[in-house]
Amino acid sequence: MFRTVAQFDRIGEENAFAVLARATQLAREGRDIINLGIGQPDFRTPDHIVEAAVKALRDGEHGYTPATGVLPLREAVAADVTKRTGAPVSPDNVAIVPGGKVTMFAAILLFGEPGADILYPDPGFPIYRSMIEFTGARPVPVPIREENGFAFSAEETLALITPATRLIILNSPANPTGGVTPKAEIDKLVAGLAKWPDVAILSDEIYGQMTYDGLPHTSLMSYPEIRDRVILLDGWSKTYAMTGWRMGYSVWPAALIDKIRKLAVNCWSCVNAPAQFAGLAALTGPQDAVAAMVAEFDRRRRVVVEEANKLPGMSCATPKGAFYAFPNISKTGWKAKPLASALLEQAGVATIGGPDFGVHGEGYIRLSYANSTENILKALARIGDFLEKNGKAG
Ligand code: PLP
C-alpha cells in the first residue's frame, strides 16, 4: 500500500466550502436556503473587465507568461499600491498569483518549519493555521477580541513574539469579524517590531478597499522602517468581484521575490493569461463599480447590524470593514457550531460557526452580507423565529 507524507494529515480546510456544499445540496433537494455563509461578493465582475479577458483571448494572449506575471500588470499593481499606500513599489517586487490564498501559501511555506513559531489572528482566516501546521511550525494564535473592536492588539501581539518567531500574519480589514485595526495600534506594533528585526510580516489586505464610515485603511506597506520585511497580500477577488478568476498579487521584499518566482515556475508556471489582462483592465479602468459595490455593502451592513441586534440573545457589533458581521450569540445559550448547523438544517440559513475561524471564535457566528437586502432580512427573520422557539437563554 502507498504511504503519503505525514504533513498531509495535518492540513486543514475551510469549513465555508463544506457549508456551501451542504447548502447547495439542501437547495437541490427543494429546500429554500439563504446563504449568508459564503465569503464572495454577489455582484458580477464589471463588464469592461470581462471584455478585456475576451479581447485578450481574441488577440492571441493564450500562452505562458513570465512566472510572476506580465510586465504591464505588474506595473499597474505597483502603481496602484503606491497610490494607495504611498510606498514606492517596483514591478520587480510584484508577483501575480492565482488568488490571494497563494501568497499566504507561499509566505507560510517560506518561513514555516519545525522549531519556528508563526503568529496568526484567531478568529481569523482558517487557512493561516492550516498551512502553519502543514509546515510543522508552531501556530501561535493572537486573540482578536470584541472588546477591542475586533482589531488586533499591538501589545498582545508583541508579547507573543520570541526568538523562535519567524512570521507574523496580520489581517485588517478582517475576516471573519469585519474588524479594522486603527492606525494608532498599527503604529504601536511597528514601533515594537524594531526590537525584532528578524521577524517577517505577512499583511493580508485583501479587504483593504472595503472600509466604512470614512475609516481609512492603514497598510503595513506605508511604514518605511519595516518595508524590507513586509509581504503584502492583496488581489482582485473581493475588490472587483472576481473570486472565480483566481487572481491575486503580492509585493515581496527584494530578498524573497526570486524564491517566489521559482515556486511559481515549479508549481503554477504563471496565472491564466487572459485573466491577467482582465486584472489590468480592473486596475487601470473606471473604479465606479468598486465604489458602488462598497456603498451597497455599507447599506446592507447597517441592515444586518440593526436586525441582528433585535434577535433574542444576540448582540452584533458594527463591523468597520469587509462584508462580514460577527454577532455574539453567547446569550442564546447555544454553542456556535451547533447553532450554525441547526440554522442551516432547520431554518434554511447558511452561516459559519465562529470556531471554524479558531478557538477564540466560540460564542459568535459569521454572517456574510454578500447577499441581497431582501434575503438578509428574510434570513434574519428566520434566525429570529428559530431562536424564539429554540433559544436556551434563561
Ligand atoms: N485572505 C482573506 C482574509 C480572505 O478572506 C480570503 C478569501 O476569503 C483570502 C485571503 C483568499 O482570497 P482568494 O479567493 O483571492 O484566494
Coordinates of C-alpha atoms and ligand atoms in Angstrom, one line a residue:
M1 CA 0.0 0.0 0.0
F2 CA 1.3 3.5 -0.8
R3 CA 2.2 5.9 2.0
T4 CA 1.7 9.6 1.9
V5 CA 3.8 12.0 3.9
A6 CA 2.6 12.8 7.4
Q7 CA 2.4 16.6 6.6
F8 CA -0.8 16.0 4.7
D9 CA -2.5 14.6 7.8
R10 CA -2.0 18.0 9.4
I11 CA -3.5 20.1 6.6
G12 CA -6.9 21.6 7.4
E13 CA -9.6 23.2 5.3
E14 CA -12.1 26.0 5.1
N15 CA -15.5 25.0 6.5
A16 CA -17.2 27.7 4.5
F17 CA -16.8 25.4 1.4
A18 CA -18.4 22.5 3.3
V19 CA -21.3 24.7 4.4
L20 CA -21.7 25.9 0.8
A21 CA -21.8 22.3 -0.4
R22 CA -24.4 21.3 2.2
A23 CA -26.5 24.5 1.4
T24 CA -26.3 23.6 -2.3
Q25 CA -27.4 20.0 -1.6
L26 CA -30.3 21.2 0.5
A27 CA -31.4 23.6 -2.2
R28 CA -31.2 20.8 -4.8
E29 CA -33.5 18.8 -2.6
G30 CA -36.0 21.6 -2.9
R31 CA -35.3 23.5 0.4
D32 CA -35.3 27.3 0.3
I33 CA -31.9 28.2 1.6
I34 CA -30.5 31.7 2.1
N35 CA -26.7 31.7 2.0
L36 CA -25.0 34.1 4.5
G37 CA -22.1 31.7 4.7
I38 CA -20.1 32.4 1.7
G39 CA -17.3 35.0 1.5
Q40 CA -17.7 36.3 -2.0
P41 CA -19.3 39.3 -3.5
D42 CA -22.7 38.6 -5.0
F43 CA -22.1 41.1 -7.8
R44 CA -21.0 40.3 -11.4
T45 CA -17.4 41.1 -12.4
P46 CA -17.8 44.5 -14.2
D47 CA -18.3 44.2 -17.9
H48 CA -15.2 46.1 -19.0
I49 CA -13.1 43.6 -17.1
V50 CA -14.8 40.6 -18.6
E51 CA -14.4 42.2 -22.1
A52 CA -10.7 42.7 -21.5
A53 CA -10.3 38.9 -20.9
V54 CA -12.3 38.1 -24.1
K55 CA -10.3 40.5 -26.1
A56 CA -7.0 39.1 -24.8
L57 CA -8.0 35.7 -25.9
R58 CA -9.1 37.0 -29.4
D59 CA -5.7 38.8 -29.6
G60 CA -3.9 35.6 -29.0
E61 CA -2.9 36.1 -25.4
H62 CA -3.2 32.5 -24.5
G63 CA 0.3 31.3 -24.0
Y64 CA 2.6 31.1 -20.9
T65 CA 3.5 34.5 -19.5
P66 CA 6.5 35.3 -17.3
A67 CA 6.1 33.3 -14.0
T68 CA 5.4 36.4 -11.9
G69 CA 3.0 37.9 -14.4
V70 CA 3.1 40.2 -17.5
L71 CA 5.0 43.4 -17.0
P72 CA 2.1 45.8 -17.7
L73 CA 0.1 44.1 -15.0
R74 CA 3.0 44.2 -12.5
E75 CA 3.5 47.9 -13.4
A76 CA -0.2 48.6 -12.8
V77 CA -0.1 46.8 -9.5
A78 CA 3.0 48.7 -8.4
A79 CA 1.4 52.0 -9.4
D80 CA -1.9 51.1 -7.6
V81 CA -0.1 50.1 -4.4
T82 CA 2.0 53.2 -4.5
K83 CA -1.1 55.4 -5.0
R84 CA -3.0 53.8 -2.1
T85 CA -0.1 53.3 0.4
G86 CA 2.5 55.9 -0.5
A87 CA 5.1 53.2 -0.7
P88 CA 7.4 53.2 -3.6
V89 CA 6.9 49.8 -5.2
S90 CA 8.9 48.3 -8.1
P91 CA 7.1 46.0 -10.6
D92 CA 10.2 43.7 -10.0
N93 CA 8.9 43.0 -6.4
V94 CA 5.3 42.1 -7.6
A95 CA 4.1 38.6 -8.2
I96 CA 0.8 37.9 -9.8
V97 CA -0.5 34.7 -8.3
P98 CA -3.6 32.5 -8.7
G99 CA -5.6 34.0 -5.9
G100 CA -4.8 35.7 -2.6
K101 CA -4.5 32.3 -0.9
V102 CA -1.4 31.5 -2.9
T103 CA 0.5 34.4 -1.3
M104 CA -0.4 33.0 2.1
F105 CA 0.6 29.5 1.0
A106 CA 4.0 30.8 -0.3
A107 CA 4.8 33.0 2.6
I108 CA 4.0 30.3 5.2
L109 CA 6.0 27.7 3.3
L110 CA 8.9 30.2 3.2
F111 CA 9.0 30.7 6.9
G112 CA 7.4 27.6 8.4
E113 CA 9.3 24.6 9.7
P114 CA 9.6 22.6 12.9
G115 CA 11.1 24.9 15.6
A116 CA 9.6 28.1 14.1
D117 CA 6.7 30.0 15.5
I118 CA 4.2 31.8 13.3
L119 CA 1.7 34.2 14.9
Y120 CA -1.7 34.5 13.3
P121 CA -5.1 36.1 14.2
D122 CA -7.7 34.0 16.0
P123 CA -10.5 34.2 15.0
G124 CA -9.0 34.5 11.5
F125 CA -9.0 33.0 8.0
P126 CA -8.7 29.3 8.7
I127 CA -6.0 28.6 6.1
Y128 CA -3.4 30.5 8.1
R129 CA -3.4 27.9 10.9
S130 CA -3.9 25.0 8.5
M131 CA -0.8 26.0 6.4
I132 CA 1.3 26.7 9.5
E133 CA 0.5 23.2 10.8
F134 CA 1.3 21.8 7.4
T135 CA 4.8 23.1 7.6
G136 CA 5.4 21.8 11.1
A137 CA 5.8 25.3 12.5
R138 CA 4.0 26.1 15.8
P139 CA 0.9 28.1 15.3
V140 CA 0.6 30.9 17.9
P141 CA -2.8 32.4 18.0
V142 CA -3.1 36.2 18.6
P143 CA -6.6 36.6 20.2
I144 CA -8.9 39.0 18.4
R145 CA -11.3 40.5 20.9
E146 CA -14.7 42.0 20.5
E147 CA -14.0 44.5 23.3
N148 CA -11.1 45.7 21.1
G149 CA -13.5 46.4 18.2
F150 CA -12.1 43.2 16.7
A151 CA -8.8 45.0 16.0
F152 CA -5.6 43.2 16.8
S153 CA -3.8 44.4 19.9
A154 CA -0.2 45.6 19.3
E155 CA 0.6 44.9 22.9
E156 CA -0.7 41.3 22.9
T157 CA 0.9 40.6 19.5
L158 CA 4.3 41.9 20.7
A159 CA 4.1 40.0 23.9
L160 CA 3.8 36.7 22.0
I161 CA 7.0 37.3 19.9
T162 CA 10.0 35.2 20.9
P163 CA 13.3 34.4 19.3
A164 CA 11.5 31.4 17.6
T165 CA 9.1 33.8 15.9
R166 CA 9.7 33.9 12.1
L167 CA 6.5 35.4 10.7
I168 CA 3.5 37.4 12.0
I169 CA 0.3 37.3 10.0
L170 CA -1.9 40.4 10.2
N171 CA -5.3 40.9 8.6
S172 CA -7.2 44.2 8.5
P173 CA -9.9 44.7 7.5
A174 CA -10.6 41.3 8.9
N175 CA -12.4 38.1 8.0
P176 CA -14.4 36.8 9.9
T177 CA -15.1 39.8 12.2
G178 CA -15.2 42.8 9.9
G179 CA -12.7 44.5 12.4
V180 CA -10.4 47.2 11.2
T181 CA -7.3 47.9 13.2
P182 CA -6.8 51.7 13.8
K183 CA -3.6 53.4 12.6
A184 CA -2.5 54.2 16.2
E185 CA -2.5 50.5 17.0
I186 CA -0.5 49.6 13.9
D187 CA 1.9 52.5 14.7
K188 CA 2.5 50.8 18.1
L189 CA 3.0 47.4 16.6
V190 CA 5.5 48.7 14.0
A191 CA 7.4 50.6 16.8
G192 CA 7.6 47.4 18.8
L193 CA 8.8 45.4 15.9
A194 CA 12.0 47.4 15.8
K195 CA 13.2 45.1 18.6
W196 CA 12.6 42.1 16.4
P197 CA 14.4 42.8 13.1
D198 CA 14.3 39.1 12.0
V199 CA 10.6 38.7 12.1
A200 CA 8.8 39.0 8.8
I201 CA 5.2 40.2 8.4
L202 CA 2.5 38.9 6.1
S203 CA -0.1 41.6 5.8
D204 CA -3.3 40.3 4.4
E205 CA -5.1 43.4 3.0
I206 CA -7.5 41.7 0.6
Y207 CA -10.3 43.7 2.1
G208 CA -8.3 46.9 2.1
Q209 CA -10.7 48.8 -0.1
M210 CA -13.7 47.8 1.9
T211 CA -13.9 50.1 4.9
Y212 CA -16.9 52.1 6.1
D213 CA -17.9 55.3 7.9
G214 CA -14.9 57.1 6.2
L215 CA -12.5 55.0 8.2
P216 CA -9.2 54.9 6.4
H217 CA -7.4 51.6 5.7
T218 CA -3.8 51.6 7.1
S219 CA -1.5 49.5 5.0
L220 CA 1.6 47.9 6.6
M221 CA 3.3 49.0 3.3
S222 CA 3.1 52.6 4.4
Y223 CA 5.8 52.1 7.1
P224 CA 9.3 52.6 5.5
E225 CA 11.0 51.2 8.6
I226 CA 9.6 47.6 8.1
R227 CA 9.2 47.6 4.3
D228 CA 12.1 45.3 3.8
R229 CA 10.3 42.6 5.7
V230 CA 6.6 43.1 4.8
I231 CA 4.8 40.8 2.4
L232 CA 1.7 42.4 1.1
L233 CA -1.2 40.0 0.2
D234 CA -3.9 41.6 -2.0
G235 CA -5.8 40.7 -5.1
W236 CA -8.9 41.1 -7.3
S237 CA -11.2 38.5 -5.7
K238 CA -13.1 40.8 -3.3
T239 CA -12.5 44.3 -4.7
Y240 CA -13.6 43.5 -8.2
A241 CA -15.9 40.6 -7.6
M242 CA -13.5 38.2 -9.2
T243 CA -13.2 35.2 -6.8
G244 CA -13.5 32.6 -9.5
W245 CA -10.9 34.2 -11.8
R246 CA -8.2 33.2 -9.3
M247 CA -6.3 36.5 -9.5
G248 CA -4.2 37.7 -6.6
Y249 CA -1.0 39.6 -6.2
S250 CA 1.7 40.1 -3.7
V251 CA 4.5 42.5 -3.1
W252 CA 7.7 40.9 -1.8
P253 CA 10.9 42.2 -0.2
A254 CA 13.7 42.1 -2.8
A255 CA 15.3 39.3 -0.8
L256 CA 12.3 37.0 -1.4
I257 CA 10.9 37.7 -4.8
D258 CA 13.2 35.3 -6.6
K259 CA 12.2 32.4 -4.3
I260 CA 8.5 33.1 -5.2
R261 CA 9.3 33.2 -8.9
K262 CA 10.9 29.8 -8.6
L263 CA 8.0 28.5 -6.6
A264 CA 5.7 29.7 -9.4
V265 CA 7.9 28.0 -12.1
N266 CA 7.7 24.8 -10.1
C267 CA 4.0 24.9 -9.4
W268 CA 1.7 27.1 -11.4
S269 CA 4.0 28.4 -14.2
C270 CA 2.0 31.6 -14.5
V271 CA -1.5 32.8 -13.9
N272 CA -4.0 32.2 -16.7
A273 CA -3.0 34.8 -19.3
P274 CA -6.4 36.3 -20.3
A275 CA -7.2 36.7 -16.6
Q276 CA -4.1 38.8 -16.2
F277 CA -5.4 41.2 -18.9
A278 CA -8.7 41.3 -17.1
G279 CA -6.8 42.2 -13.9
L280 CA -5.0 45.0 -15.9
A281 CA -8.4 46.4 -17.0
A282 CA -9.7 46.3 -13.5
L283 CA -6.8 48.4 -12.1
T284 CA -6.5 50.9 -14.9
G285 CA -10.2 51.2 -15.9
P286 CA -13.0 53.1 -14.1
Q287 CA -13.4 52.4 -10.4
D288 CA -17.0 53.4 -10.1
A289 CA -18.2 49.7 -9.9
V290 CA -16.0 49.2 -6.8
A291 CA -17.4 52.3 -5.2
A292 CA -21.0 51.2 -6.0
M293 CA -20.3 47.8 -4.5
V294 CA -18.8 49.1 -1.3
A295 CA -21.7 51.6 -1.0
E296 CA -24.2 48.7 -1.3
F297 CA -22.3 46.6 1.2
D298 CA -22.4 49.6 3.6
R299 CA -26.2 49.7 3.3
R300 CA -26.6 46.0 4.0
R301 CA -24.1 46.2 6.9
R302 CA -26.5 48.7 8.6
V303 CA -29.4 46.4 8.0
V304 CA -27.6 43.3 9.3
V305 CA -26.5 45.1 12.5
E306 CA -29.9 46.7 13.2
E307 CA -31.8 43.4 12.6
A308 CA -29.3 41.1 14.4
N309 CA -29.4 43.3 17.5
K310 CA -33.2 42.7 17.7
L311 CA -32.8 38.9 17.9
P312 CA -33.1 37.2 21.3
G313 CA -29.8 36.5 22.9
M314 CA -27.8 38.1 20.0
S315 CA -25.7 41.3 20.0
C316 CA -23.9 42.5 17.0
A317 CA -21.0 45.0 17.0
T318 CA -20.9 47.2 13.9
P319 CA -18.3 45.9 11.5
K320 CA -15.9 48.5 10.1
G321 CA -14.8 46.7 7.0
A322 CA -15.0 43.7 4.7
F323 CA -18.5 42.2 4.3
Y324 CA -19.0 40.2 7.4
A325 CA -20.8 40.7 10.7
F326 CA -19.7 38.6 13.7
P327 CA -22.6 38.7 16.2
N328 CA -22.1 37.4 19.7
I329 CA -24.5 34.6 20.3
S330 CA -23.3 33.5 23.8
K331 CA -26.6 34.7 25.4
T332 CA -28.7 32.5 23.2
G333 CA -27.4 29.5 25.3
W334 CA -26.2 27.8 22.1
K335 CA -22.6 26.9 21.2
A336 CA -21.7 28.5 17.9
K337 CA -21.2 25.4 15.7
P338 CA -24.4 23.5 16.7
L339 CA -26.3 26.8 16.2
A340 CA -24.9 27.3 12.7
S341 CA -25.7 23.7 11.9
A342 CA -29.3 24.0 13.3
L343 CA -29.8 27.3 11.4
L344 CA -28.9 25.6 8.1
E345 CA -30.8 22.4 8.7
Q346 CA -33.9 23.7 10.4
A347 CA -34.2 27.4 9.4
G348 CA -32.6 27.2 6.0
V349 CA -30.0 29.9 6.7
A350 CA -26.3 29.2 6.0
T351 CA -23.9 30.9 8.4
I352 CA -20.5 29.8 9.7
G353 CA -19.8 29.0 13.4
G354 CA -17.1 31.2 14.9
P355 CA -14.9 28.2 16.0
D356 CA -14.3 27.5 12.3
F357 CA -12.1 30.5 12.5
G358 CA -10.3 29.5 15.6
V359 CA -10.9 28.7 19.3
H360 CA -11.5 32.4 20.1
G361 CA -14.4 32.3 17.7
E362 CA -16.6 30.4 20.2
G363 CA -19.7 32.5 21.1
Y364 CA -20.0 34.0 17.6
I365 CA -21.3 33.2 14.2
R366 CA -20.2 34.8 10.9
L367 CA -22.9 36.4 8.7
S368 CA -21.7 37.4 5.3
Y369 CA -23.8 40.2 3.9
A370 CA -22.8 39.5 0.3
N371 CA -26.4 38.8 -0.4
S372 CA -29.4 41.0 -1.2
T373 CA -31.0 43.1 1.5
E374 CA -34.3 41.2 0.8
N375 CA -32.5 37.9 1.5
I376 CA -30.7 39.3 4.5
L377 CA -34.0 40.5 6.1
K378 CA -35.6 37.1 5.4
A379 CA -32.6 35.2 6.8
L380 CA -32.5 37.3 10.0
A381 CA -36.3 36.9 10.5
R382 CA -35.8 33.1 10.2
I383 CA -33.0 33.2 12.7
G384 CA -35.2 35.2 15.0
D385 CA -38.0 32.7 14.7
F386 CA -35.6 29.9 15.3
L387 CA -34.2 31.5 18.4
E388 CA -37.7 32.3 19.8
K389 CA -38.6 28.7 19.5
N390 CA -35.2 27.1 20.4
G391 CA -33.4 29.7 22.4
K392 CA -31.9 28.3 25.5
A393 CA -31.4 31.7 27.2
G394 CA -32.6 31.6 30.8
Ligands
PLP1 N1 -7.5 36.4 2.8 C1 -8.7 36.5 3.5 C2 -8.7 37.2 4.8 C3 -9.8 36.0 2.9 O1 -11.0 36.2 3.5 C4 -9.7 35.4 1.6 C5 -10.9 34.8 1.0 O2 -12.0 34.6 1.6 C6 -8.5 35.3 1.0 C7 -7.4 35.8 1.6 C8 -8.3 34.5 -0.3 O3 -8.7 35.1 -1.4 P1 -8.6 34.4 -2.8 O4 -10.0 34.0 -3.1 O5 -8.2 35.5 -3.7 O6 -7.7 33.3 -2.7

